[in-house]
PDB file of C-alpha atoms in Angstrom:
ATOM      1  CA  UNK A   1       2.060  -0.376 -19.067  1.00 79.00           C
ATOM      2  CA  UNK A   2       0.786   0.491 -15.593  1.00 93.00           C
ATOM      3  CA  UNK A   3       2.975   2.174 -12.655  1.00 96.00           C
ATOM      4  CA  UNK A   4       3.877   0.526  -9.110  1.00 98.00           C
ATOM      5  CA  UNK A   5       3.025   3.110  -6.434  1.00 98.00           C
ATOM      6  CA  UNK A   6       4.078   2.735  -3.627  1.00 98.00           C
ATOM      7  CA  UNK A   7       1.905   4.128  -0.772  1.00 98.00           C
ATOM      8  CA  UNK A   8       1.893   4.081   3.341  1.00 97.00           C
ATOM      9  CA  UNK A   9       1.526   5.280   6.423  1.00 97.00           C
ATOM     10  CA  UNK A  10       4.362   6.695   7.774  1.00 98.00           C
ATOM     11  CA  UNK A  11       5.331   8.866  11.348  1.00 98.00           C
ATOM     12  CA  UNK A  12       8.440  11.349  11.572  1.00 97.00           C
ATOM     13  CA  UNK A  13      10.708   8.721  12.449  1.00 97.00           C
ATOM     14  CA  UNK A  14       9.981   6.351   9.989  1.00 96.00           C
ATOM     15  CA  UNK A  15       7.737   3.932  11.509  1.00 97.00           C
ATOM     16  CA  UNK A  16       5.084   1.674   9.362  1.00 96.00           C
ATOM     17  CA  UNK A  17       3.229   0.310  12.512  1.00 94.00           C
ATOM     18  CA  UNK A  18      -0.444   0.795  10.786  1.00 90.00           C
ATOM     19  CA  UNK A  19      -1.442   1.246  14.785  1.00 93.00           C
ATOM     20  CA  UNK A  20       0.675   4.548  14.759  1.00 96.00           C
ATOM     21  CA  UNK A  21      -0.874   6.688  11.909  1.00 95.00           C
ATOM     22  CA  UNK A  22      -4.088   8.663  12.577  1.00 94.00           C
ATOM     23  CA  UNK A  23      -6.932   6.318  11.455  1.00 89.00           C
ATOM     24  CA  UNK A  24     -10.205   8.948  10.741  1.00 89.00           C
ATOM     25  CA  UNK A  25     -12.064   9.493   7.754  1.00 85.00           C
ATOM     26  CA  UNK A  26      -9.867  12.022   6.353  1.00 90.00           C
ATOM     27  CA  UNK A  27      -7.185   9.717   6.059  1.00 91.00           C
ATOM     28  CA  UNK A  28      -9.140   6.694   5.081  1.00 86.00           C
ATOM     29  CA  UNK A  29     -10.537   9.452   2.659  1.00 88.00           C
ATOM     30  CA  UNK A  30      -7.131  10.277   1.279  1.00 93.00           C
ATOM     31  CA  UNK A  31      -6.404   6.053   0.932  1.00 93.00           C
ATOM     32  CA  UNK A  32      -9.866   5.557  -0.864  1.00 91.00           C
ATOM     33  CA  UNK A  33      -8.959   7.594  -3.887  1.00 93.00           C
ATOM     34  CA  UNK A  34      -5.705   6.326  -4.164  1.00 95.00           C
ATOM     35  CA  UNK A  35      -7.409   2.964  -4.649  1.00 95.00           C
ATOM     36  CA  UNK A  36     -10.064   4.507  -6.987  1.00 95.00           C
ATOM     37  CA  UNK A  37      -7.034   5.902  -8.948  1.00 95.00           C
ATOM     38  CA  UNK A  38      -5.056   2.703  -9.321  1.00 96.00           C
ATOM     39  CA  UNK A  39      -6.472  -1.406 -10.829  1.00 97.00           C
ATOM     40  CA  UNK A  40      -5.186  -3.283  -8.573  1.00 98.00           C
ATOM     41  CA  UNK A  41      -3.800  -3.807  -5.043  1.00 98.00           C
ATOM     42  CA  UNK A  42       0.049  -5.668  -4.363  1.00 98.00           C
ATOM     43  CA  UNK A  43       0.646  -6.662  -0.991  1.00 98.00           C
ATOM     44  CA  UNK A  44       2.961  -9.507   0.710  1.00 97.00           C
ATOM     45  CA  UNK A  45       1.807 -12.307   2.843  1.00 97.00           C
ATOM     46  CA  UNK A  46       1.687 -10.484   6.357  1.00 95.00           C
ATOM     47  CA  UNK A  47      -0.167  -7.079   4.805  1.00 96.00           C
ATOM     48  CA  UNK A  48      -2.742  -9.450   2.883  1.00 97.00           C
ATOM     49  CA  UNK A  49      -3.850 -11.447   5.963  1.00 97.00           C
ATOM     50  CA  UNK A  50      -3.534  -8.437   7.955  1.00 95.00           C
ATOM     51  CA  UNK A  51      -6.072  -6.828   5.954  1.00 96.00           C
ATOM     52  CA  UNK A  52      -8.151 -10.222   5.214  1.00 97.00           C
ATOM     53  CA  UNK A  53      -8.931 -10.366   9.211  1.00 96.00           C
ATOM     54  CA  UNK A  54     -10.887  -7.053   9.764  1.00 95.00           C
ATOM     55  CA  UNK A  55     -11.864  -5.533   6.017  1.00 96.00           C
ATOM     56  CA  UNK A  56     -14.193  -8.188   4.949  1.00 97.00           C
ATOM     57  CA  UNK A  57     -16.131  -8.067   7.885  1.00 97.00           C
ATOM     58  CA  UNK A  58     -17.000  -4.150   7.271  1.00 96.00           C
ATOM     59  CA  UNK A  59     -17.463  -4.655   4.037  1.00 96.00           C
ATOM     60  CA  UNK A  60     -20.589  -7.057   5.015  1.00 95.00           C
ATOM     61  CA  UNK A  61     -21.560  -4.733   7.439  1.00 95.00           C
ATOM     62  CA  UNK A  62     -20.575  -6.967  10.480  1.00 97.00           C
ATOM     63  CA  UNK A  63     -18.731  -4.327  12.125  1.00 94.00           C
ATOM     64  CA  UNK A  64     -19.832  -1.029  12.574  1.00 93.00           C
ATOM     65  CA  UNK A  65     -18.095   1.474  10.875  1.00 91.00           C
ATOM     66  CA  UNK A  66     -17.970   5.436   9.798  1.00 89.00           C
ATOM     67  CA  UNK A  67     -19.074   6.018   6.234  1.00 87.00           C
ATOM     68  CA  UNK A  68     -15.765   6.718   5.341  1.00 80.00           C
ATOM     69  CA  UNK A  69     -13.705   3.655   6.242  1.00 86.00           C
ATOM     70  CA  UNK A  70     -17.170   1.511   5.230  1.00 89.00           C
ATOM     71  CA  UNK A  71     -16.735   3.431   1.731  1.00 87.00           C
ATOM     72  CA  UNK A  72     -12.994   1.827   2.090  1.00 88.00           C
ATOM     73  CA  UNK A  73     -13.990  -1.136   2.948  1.00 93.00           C
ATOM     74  CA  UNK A  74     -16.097  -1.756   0.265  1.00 94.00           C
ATOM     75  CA  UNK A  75     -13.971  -0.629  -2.798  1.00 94.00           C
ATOM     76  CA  UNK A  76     -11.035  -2.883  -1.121  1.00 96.00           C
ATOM     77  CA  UNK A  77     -13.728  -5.546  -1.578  1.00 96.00           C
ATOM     78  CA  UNK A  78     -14.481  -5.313  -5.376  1.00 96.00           C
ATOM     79  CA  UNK A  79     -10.467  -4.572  -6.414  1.00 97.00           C
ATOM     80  CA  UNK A  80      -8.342  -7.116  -7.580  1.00 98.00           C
ATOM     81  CA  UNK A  81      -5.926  -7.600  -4.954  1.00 98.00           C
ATOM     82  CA  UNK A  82      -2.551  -9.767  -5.486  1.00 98.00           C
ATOM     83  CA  UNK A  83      -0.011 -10.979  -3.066  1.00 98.00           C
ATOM     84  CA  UNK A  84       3.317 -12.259  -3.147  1.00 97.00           C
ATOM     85  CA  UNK A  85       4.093 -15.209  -0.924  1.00 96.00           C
ATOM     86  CA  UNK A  86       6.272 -18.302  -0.953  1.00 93.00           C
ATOM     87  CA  UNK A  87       4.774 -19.453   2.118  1.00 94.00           C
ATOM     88  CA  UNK A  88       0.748 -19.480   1.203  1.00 95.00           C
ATOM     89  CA  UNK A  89      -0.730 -20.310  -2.167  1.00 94.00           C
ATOM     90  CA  UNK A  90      -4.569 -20.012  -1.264  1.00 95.00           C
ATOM     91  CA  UNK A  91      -5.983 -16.555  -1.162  1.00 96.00           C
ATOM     92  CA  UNK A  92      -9.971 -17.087  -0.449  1.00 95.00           C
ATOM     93  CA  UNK A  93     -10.764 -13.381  -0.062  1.00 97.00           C
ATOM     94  CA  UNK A  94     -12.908 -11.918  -3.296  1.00 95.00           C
ATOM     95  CA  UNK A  95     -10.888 -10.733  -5.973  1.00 97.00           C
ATOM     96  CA  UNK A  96      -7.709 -12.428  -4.483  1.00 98.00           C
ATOM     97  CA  UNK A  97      -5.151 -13.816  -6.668  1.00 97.00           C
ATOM     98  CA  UNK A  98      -1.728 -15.166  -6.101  1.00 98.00           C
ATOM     99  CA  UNK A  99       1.512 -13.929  -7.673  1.00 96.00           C
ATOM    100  CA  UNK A 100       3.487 -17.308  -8.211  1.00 87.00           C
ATOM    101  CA  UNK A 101       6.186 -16.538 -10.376  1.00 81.00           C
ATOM    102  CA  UNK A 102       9.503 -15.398  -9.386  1.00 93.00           C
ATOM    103  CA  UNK A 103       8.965 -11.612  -7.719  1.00 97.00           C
ATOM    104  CA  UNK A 104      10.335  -9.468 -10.972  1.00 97.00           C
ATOM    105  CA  UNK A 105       8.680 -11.893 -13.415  1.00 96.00           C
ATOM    106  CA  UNK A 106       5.637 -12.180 -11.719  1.00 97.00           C
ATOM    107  CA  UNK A 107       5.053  -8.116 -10.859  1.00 97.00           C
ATOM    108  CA  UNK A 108       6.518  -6.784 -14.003  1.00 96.00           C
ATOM    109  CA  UNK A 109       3.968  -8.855 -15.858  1.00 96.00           C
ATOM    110  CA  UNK A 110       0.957  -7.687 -12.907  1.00 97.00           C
ATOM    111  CA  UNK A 111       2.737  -3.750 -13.685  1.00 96.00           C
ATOM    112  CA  UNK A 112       2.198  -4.739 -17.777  1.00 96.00           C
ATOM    113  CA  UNK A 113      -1.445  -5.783 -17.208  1.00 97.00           C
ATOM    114  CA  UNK A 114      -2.955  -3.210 -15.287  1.00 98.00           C
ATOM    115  CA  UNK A 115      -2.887   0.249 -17.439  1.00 97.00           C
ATOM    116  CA  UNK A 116      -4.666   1.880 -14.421  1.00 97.00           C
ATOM    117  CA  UNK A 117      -1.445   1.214 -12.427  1.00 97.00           C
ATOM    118  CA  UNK A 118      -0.762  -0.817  -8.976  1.00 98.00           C
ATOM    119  CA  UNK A 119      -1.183   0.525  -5.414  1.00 98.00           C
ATOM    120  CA  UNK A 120       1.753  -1.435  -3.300  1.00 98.00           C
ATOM    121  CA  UNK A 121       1.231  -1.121   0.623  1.00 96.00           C
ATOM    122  CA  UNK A 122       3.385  -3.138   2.062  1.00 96.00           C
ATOM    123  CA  UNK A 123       7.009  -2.130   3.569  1.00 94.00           C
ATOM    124  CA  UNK A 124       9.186  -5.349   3.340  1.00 94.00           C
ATOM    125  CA  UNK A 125       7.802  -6.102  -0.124  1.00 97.00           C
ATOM    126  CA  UNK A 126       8.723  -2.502  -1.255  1.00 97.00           C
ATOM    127  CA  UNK A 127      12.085  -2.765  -0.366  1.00 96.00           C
ATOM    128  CA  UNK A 128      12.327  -5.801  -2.869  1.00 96.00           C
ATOM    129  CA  UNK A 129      10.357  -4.384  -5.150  1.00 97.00           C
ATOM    130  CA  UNK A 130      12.801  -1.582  -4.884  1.00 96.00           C
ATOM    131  CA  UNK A 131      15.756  -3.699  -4.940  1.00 95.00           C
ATOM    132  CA  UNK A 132      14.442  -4.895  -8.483  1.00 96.00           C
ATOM    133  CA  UNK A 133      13.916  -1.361  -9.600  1.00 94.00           C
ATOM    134  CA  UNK A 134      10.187  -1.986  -9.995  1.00 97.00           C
ATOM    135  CA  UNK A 135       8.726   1.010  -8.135  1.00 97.00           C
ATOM    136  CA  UNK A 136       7.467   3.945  -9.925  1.00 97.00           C
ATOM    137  CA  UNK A 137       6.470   6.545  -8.018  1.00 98.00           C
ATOM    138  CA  UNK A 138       5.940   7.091  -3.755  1.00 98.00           C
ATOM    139  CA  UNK A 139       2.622   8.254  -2.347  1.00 98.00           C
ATOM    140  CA  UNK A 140       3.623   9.029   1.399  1.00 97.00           C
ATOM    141  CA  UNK A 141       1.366   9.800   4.390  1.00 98.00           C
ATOM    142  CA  UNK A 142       2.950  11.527   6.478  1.00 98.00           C
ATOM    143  CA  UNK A 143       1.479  11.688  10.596  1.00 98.00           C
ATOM    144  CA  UNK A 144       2.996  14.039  12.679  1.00 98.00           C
ATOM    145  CA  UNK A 145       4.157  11.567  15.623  1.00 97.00           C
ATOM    146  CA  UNK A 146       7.234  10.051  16.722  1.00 97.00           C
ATOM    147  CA  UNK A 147       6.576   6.500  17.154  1.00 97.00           C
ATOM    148  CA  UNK A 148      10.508   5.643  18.725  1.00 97.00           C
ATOM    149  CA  UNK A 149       9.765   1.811  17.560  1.00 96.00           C
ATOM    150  CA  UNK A 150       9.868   0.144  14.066  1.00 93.00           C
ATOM    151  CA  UNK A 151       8.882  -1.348  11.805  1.00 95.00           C
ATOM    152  CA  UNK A 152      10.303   1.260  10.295  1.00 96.00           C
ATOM    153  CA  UNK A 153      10.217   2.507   5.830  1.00 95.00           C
ATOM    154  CA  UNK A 154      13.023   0.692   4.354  1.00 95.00           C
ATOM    155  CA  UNK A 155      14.525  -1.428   7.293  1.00 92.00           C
ATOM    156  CA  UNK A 156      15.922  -3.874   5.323  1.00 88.00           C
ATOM    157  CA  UNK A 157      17.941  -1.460   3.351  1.00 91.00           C
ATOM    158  CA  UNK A 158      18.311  -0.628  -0.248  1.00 91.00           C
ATOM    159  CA  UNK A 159      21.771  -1.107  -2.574  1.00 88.00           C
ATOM    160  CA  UNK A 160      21.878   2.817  -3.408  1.00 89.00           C
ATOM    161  CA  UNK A 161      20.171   6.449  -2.576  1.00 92.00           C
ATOM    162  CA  UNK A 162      16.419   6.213  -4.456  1.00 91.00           C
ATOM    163  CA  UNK A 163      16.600   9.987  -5.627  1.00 94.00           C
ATOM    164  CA  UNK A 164      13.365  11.259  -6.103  1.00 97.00           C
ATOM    165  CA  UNK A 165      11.175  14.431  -7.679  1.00 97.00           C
ATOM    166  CA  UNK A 166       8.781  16.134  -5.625  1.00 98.00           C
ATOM    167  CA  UNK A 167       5.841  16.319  -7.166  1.00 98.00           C
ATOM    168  CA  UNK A 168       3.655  17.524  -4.654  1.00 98.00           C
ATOM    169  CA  UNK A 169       2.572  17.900  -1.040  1.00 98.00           C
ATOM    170  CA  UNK A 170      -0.762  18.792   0.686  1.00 97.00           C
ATOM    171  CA  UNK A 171      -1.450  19.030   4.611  1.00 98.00           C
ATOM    172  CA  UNK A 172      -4.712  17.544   6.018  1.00 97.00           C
ATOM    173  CA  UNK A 173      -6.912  18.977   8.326  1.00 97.00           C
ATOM    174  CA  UNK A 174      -5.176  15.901  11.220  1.00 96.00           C
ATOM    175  CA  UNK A 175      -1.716  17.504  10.925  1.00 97.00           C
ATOM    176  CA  UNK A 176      -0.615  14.560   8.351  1.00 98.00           C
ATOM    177  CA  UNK A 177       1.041  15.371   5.106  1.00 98.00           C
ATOM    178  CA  UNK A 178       0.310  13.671   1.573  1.00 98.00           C
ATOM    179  CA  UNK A 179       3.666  13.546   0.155  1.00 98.00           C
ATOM    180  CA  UNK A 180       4.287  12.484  -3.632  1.00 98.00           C
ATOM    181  CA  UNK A 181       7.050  11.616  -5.108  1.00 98.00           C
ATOM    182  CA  UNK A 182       8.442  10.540  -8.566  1.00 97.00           C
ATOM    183  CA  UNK A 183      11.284   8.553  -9.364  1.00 93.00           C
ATOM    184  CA  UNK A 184      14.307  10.675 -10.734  1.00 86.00           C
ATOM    185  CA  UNK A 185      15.832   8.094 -13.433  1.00 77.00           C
TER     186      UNK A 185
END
């Protein structure tokens, strides 16, 4: 059985907003082997057509793009990505599939099928997936800025303290840090 990590961008206050982390190739670097590491991609409705608008587009080479976030761009293309929505049932984008089933069913059977793990990035899906106690592990990037706005990690709240392990934490050349974290159960 593969592992649900759960991995964003995050400032010092807690903020999400994808427009407030530092976006250069050390961090699309840092992103590009977690998706190398992991079989598939989880995201909700709002991440997924978030991403579907621009990523595409520098995969085909339509937008100009460093060699680092093209690199991204690329890999994002040929993953399987899935995405939980009860709003949207048709995904066009390559690789795209939809998870129908009712959220624990329908990610605990994604977690069982994909032995190289899961790479969740989306906030509001985490905290259900969360909720459900179907998150692994945490996979933080850390930007030093204080955004003073939301979204922010967790905003919809959680039923209890997550207490987690430290398992390791490396600065980047921008001033972010890669935080990990394992789930103390």
């Amino acid at each position: 059985m593969g592992r649900i990590t759960f991995s964003i961008n995050v400032t010092l206050d807690g903020c999400v907003d994808h427009r407030e982390g530092i976006a250069d190739d050390e961090t699309h670097a840092f992103f590009t082997r977690l998706m190398d590491e992991g079989g598939a991609m989880l995201w909700g409705r709002i991440t997924y057509e978030m991403m579907e608008s621009y990523w595409p587009a520098v995969a085909r080479g339509d937008v100009e793009a460093p060699p680092a976030i093209r690199d991204w761009a690329v890999k994002l293309e040929a993953k399987p990505k899935y995405v939980v929505s009860s709003t949207r049932k048709n995904f066009p984008w390559t690789n795209s599939h939809h998870i129908a089933d009712d959220l624990r069913t329908g990610v605990q059977r994604l977690k069982d099928a994909t032995p190289a793990g899961v790479l969740l990035g989306s906030g509001k899906l985490a905290t259900e997936l969360d909720r459900l106690d179907l998150i692994d592990e945490y996979k933080f990037l850390l930007h030093p800025r204080i955004a003073g706005h939301g979204p922010t990690l967790y905003q919809g709240g959680l039923l209890g303290t997550r207490r987690l392990k430290l398992v390791s934490a490396k600065p980047l050349r921008n001033g972010a840090v890669a935080m990990h974290y394992g789930r103390e159960r």
